[in-house]
PDB file of C-alpha atoms and ligand atoms in Angstrom:
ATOM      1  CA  UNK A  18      15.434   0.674   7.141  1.00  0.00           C
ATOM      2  CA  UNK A  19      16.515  -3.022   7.994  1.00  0.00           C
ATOM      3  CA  UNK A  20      14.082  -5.348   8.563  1.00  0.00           C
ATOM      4  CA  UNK A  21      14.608  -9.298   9.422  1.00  0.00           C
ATOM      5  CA  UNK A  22      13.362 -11.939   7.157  1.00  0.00           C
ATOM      6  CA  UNK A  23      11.955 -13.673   9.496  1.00  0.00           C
ATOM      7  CA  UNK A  24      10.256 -13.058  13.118  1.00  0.00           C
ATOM      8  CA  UNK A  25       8.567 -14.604  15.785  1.00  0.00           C
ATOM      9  CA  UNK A  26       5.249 -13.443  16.151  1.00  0.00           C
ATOM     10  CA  UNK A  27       1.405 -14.115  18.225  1.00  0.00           C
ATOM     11  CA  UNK A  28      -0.463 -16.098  14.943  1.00  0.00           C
ATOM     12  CA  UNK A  29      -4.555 -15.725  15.922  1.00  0.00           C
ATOM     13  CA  UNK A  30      -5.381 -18.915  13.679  1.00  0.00           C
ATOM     14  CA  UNK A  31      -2.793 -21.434  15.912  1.00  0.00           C
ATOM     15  CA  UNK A  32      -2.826 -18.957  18.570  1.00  0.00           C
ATOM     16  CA  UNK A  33       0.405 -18.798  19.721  1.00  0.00           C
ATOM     17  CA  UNK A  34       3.767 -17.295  18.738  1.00  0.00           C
ATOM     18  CA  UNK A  35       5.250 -19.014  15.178  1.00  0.00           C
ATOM     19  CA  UNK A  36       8.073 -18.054  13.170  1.00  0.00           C
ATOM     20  CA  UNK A  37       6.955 -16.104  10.422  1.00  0.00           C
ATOM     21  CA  UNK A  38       7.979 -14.433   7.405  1.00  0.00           C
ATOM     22  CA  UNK A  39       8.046 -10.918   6.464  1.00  0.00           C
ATOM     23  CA  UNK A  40       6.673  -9.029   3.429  1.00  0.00           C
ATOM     24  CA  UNK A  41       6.182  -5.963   2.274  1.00  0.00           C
ATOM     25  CA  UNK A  42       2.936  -5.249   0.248  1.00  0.00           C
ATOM     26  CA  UNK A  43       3.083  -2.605  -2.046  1.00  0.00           C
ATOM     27  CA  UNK A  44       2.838   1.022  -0.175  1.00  0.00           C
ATOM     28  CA  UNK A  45       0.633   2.555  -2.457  1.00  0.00           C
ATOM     29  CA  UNK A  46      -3.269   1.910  -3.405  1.00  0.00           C
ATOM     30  CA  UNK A  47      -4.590   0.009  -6.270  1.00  0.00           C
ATOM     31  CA  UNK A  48      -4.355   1.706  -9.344  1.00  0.00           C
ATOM     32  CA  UNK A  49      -6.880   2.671 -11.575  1.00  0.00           C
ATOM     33  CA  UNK A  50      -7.263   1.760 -15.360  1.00  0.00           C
ATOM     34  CA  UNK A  51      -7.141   5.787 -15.807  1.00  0.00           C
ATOM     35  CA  UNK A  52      -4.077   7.401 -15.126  1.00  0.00           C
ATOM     36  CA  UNK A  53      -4.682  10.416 -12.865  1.00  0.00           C
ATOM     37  CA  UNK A  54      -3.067  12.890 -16.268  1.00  0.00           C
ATOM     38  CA  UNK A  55      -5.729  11.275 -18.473  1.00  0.00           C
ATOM     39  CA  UNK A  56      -8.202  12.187 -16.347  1.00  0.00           C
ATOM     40  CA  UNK A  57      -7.666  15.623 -16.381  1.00  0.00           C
ATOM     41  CA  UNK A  58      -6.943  15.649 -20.353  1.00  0.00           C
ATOM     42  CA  UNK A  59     -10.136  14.275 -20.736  1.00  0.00           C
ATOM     43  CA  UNK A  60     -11.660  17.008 -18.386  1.00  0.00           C
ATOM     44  CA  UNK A  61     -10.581  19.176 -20.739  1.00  0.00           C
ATOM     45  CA  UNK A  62     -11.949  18.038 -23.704  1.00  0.00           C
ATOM     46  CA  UNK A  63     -15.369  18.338 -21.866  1.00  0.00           C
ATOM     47  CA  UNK A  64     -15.682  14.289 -21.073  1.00  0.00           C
ATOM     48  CA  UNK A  65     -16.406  13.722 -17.084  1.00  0.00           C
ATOM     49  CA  UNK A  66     -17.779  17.295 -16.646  1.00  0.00           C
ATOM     50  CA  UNK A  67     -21.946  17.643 -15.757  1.00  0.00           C
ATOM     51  CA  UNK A  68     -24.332  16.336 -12.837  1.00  0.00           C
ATOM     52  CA  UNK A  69     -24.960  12.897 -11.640  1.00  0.00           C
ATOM     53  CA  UNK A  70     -22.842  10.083 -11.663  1.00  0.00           C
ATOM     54  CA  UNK A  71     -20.072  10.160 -14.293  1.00  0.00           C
ATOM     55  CA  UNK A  72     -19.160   6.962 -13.947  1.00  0.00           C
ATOM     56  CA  UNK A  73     -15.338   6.310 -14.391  1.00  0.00           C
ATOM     57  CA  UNK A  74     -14.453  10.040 -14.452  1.00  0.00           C
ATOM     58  CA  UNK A  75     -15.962  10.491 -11.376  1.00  0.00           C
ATOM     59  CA  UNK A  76     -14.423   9.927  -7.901  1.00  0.00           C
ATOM     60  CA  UNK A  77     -11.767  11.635  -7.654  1.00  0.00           C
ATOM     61  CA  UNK A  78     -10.728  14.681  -7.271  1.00  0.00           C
ATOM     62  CA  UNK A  79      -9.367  17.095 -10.528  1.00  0.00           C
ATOM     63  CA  UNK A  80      -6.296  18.744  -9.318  1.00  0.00           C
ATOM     64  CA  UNK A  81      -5.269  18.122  -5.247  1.00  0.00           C
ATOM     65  CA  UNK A  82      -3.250  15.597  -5.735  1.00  0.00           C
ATOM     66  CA  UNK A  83      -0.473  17.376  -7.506  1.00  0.00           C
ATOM     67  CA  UNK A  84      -0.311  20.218  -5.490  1.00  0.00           C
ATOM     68  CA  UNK A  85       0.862  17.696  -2.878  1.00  0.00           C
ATOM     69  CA  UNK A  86       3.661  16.089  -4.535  1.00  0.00           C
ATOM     70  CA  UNK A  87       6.820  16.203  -2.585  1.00  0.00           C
ATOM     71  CA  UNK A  88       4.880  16.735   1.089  1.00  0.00           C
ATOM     72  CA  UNK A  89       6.771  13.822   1.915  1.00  0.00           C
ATOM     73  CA  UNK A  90       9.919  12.104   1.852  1.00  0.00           C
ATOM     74  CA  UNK A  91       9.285   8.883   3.452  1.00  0.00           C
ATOM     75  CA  UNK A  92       6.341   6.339   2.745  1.00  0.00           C
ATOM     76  CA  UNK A  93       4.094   4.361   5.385  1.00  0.00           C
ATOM     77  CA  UNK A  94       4.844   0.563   5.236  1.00  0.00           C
ATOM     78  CA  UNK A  95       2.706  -2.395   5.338  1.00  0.00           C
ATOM     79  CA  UNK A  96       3.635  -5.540   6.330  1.00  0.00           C
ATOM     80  CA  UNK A  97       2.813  -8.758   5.854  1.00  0.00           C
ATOM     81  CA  UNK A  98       3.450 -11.502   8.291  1.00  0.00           C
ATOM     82  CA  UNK A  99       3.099 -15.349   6.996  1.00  0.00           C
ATOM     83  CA  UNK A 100       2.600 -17.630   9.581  1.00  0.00           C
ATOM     84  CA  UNK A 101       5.088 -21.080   8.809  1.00  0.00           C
ATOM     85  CA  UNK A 102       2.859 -23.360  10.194  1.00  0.00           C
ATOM     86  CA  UNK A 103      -0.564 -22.676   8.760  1.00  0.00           C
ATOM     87  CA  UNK A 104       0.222 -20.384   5.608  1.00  0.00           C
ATOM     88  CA  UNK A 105      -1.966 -17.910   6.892  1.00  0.00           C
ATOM     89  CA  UNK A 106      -1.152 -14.373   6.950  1.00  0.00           C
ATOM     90  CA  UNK A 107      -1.798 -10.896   8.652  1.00  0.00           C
ATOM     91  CA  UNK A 108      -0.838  -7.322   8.366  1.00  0.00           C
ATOM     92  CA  UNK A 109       0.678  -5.108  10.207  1.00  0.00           C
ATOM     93  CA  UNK A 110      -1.348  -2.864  12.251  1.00  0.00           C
ATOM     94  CA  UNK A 111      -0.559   0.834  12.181  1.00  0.00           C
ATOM     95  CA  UNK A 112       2.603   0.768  10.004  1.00  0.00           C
ATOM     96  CA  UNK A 113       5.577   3.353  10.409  1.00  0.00           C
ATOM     97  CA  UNK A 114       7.168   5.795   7.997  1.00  0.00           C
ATOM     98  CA  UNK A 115      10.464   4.861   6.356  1.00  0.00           C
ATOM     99  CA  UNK A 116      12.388   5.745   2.620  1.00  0.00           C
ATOM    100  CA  UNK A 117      13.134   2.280   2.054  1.00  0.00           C
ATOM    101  CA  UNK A 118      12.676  -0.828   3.094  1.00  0.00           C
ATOM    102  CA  UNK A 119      15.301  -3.656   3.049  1.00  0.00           C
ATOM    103  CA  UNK A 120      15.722  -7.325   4.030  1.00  0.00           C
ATOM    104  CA  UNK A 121      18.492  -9.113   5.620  1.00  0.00           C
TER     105      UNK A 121
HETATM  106 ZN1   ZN B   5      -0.295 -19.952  12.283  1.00  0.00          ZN
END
């Protein structure tokens, strides 16, 4: 999908419609120091397995997120809008499903 670089949008700090310029921020989450294969390698060897908290093995979950892979062709997009006139800037609300993302 096309995007513009630039668009006129409502900015809440000067409230009123600036020009303003269009990111994208990165679709996924923030990564973890463990990769999501270590995680299970170490299950295996016994390390993150037991009652209470286990600290950085804990959280998340062993396995569903592999059987998932490929659900999905397209990714959700955030956006990030930078006002010109006071640097400020806001994200998109929402967010709509695309394969890629280009700008003009
Ligand atoms: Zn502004």
């Amino acid at each position: 999908m096309k995007l513009p670089k630039m668009t006129k949008r409502y900015c809440p700090k000067c409230k009123k419609s600036t020009e303003q310029k269009i990111d994208l921020y990165k679709s996924s989450g923030k990564r973890s120091s463990l990769s999501f294969g270590s995680i299970i390698r170490a299950k295996k060897r016994g390390l993150g397995t037991g009652t209470g908290n286990l600290g950085k093995w804990g959280s998340k979950p062993a396995i569903s997120k592999w059987k998932r892979t490929g659900a999905k062709q397209s990714k959700k997009s955030t956006l990030k809008y930078t006002c010109k006139e006071c640097k400020k800037s806001t994200q998109q609300s929402g967010g709509f499903r695309a394969k890629k993302f280009e700008f003009k």
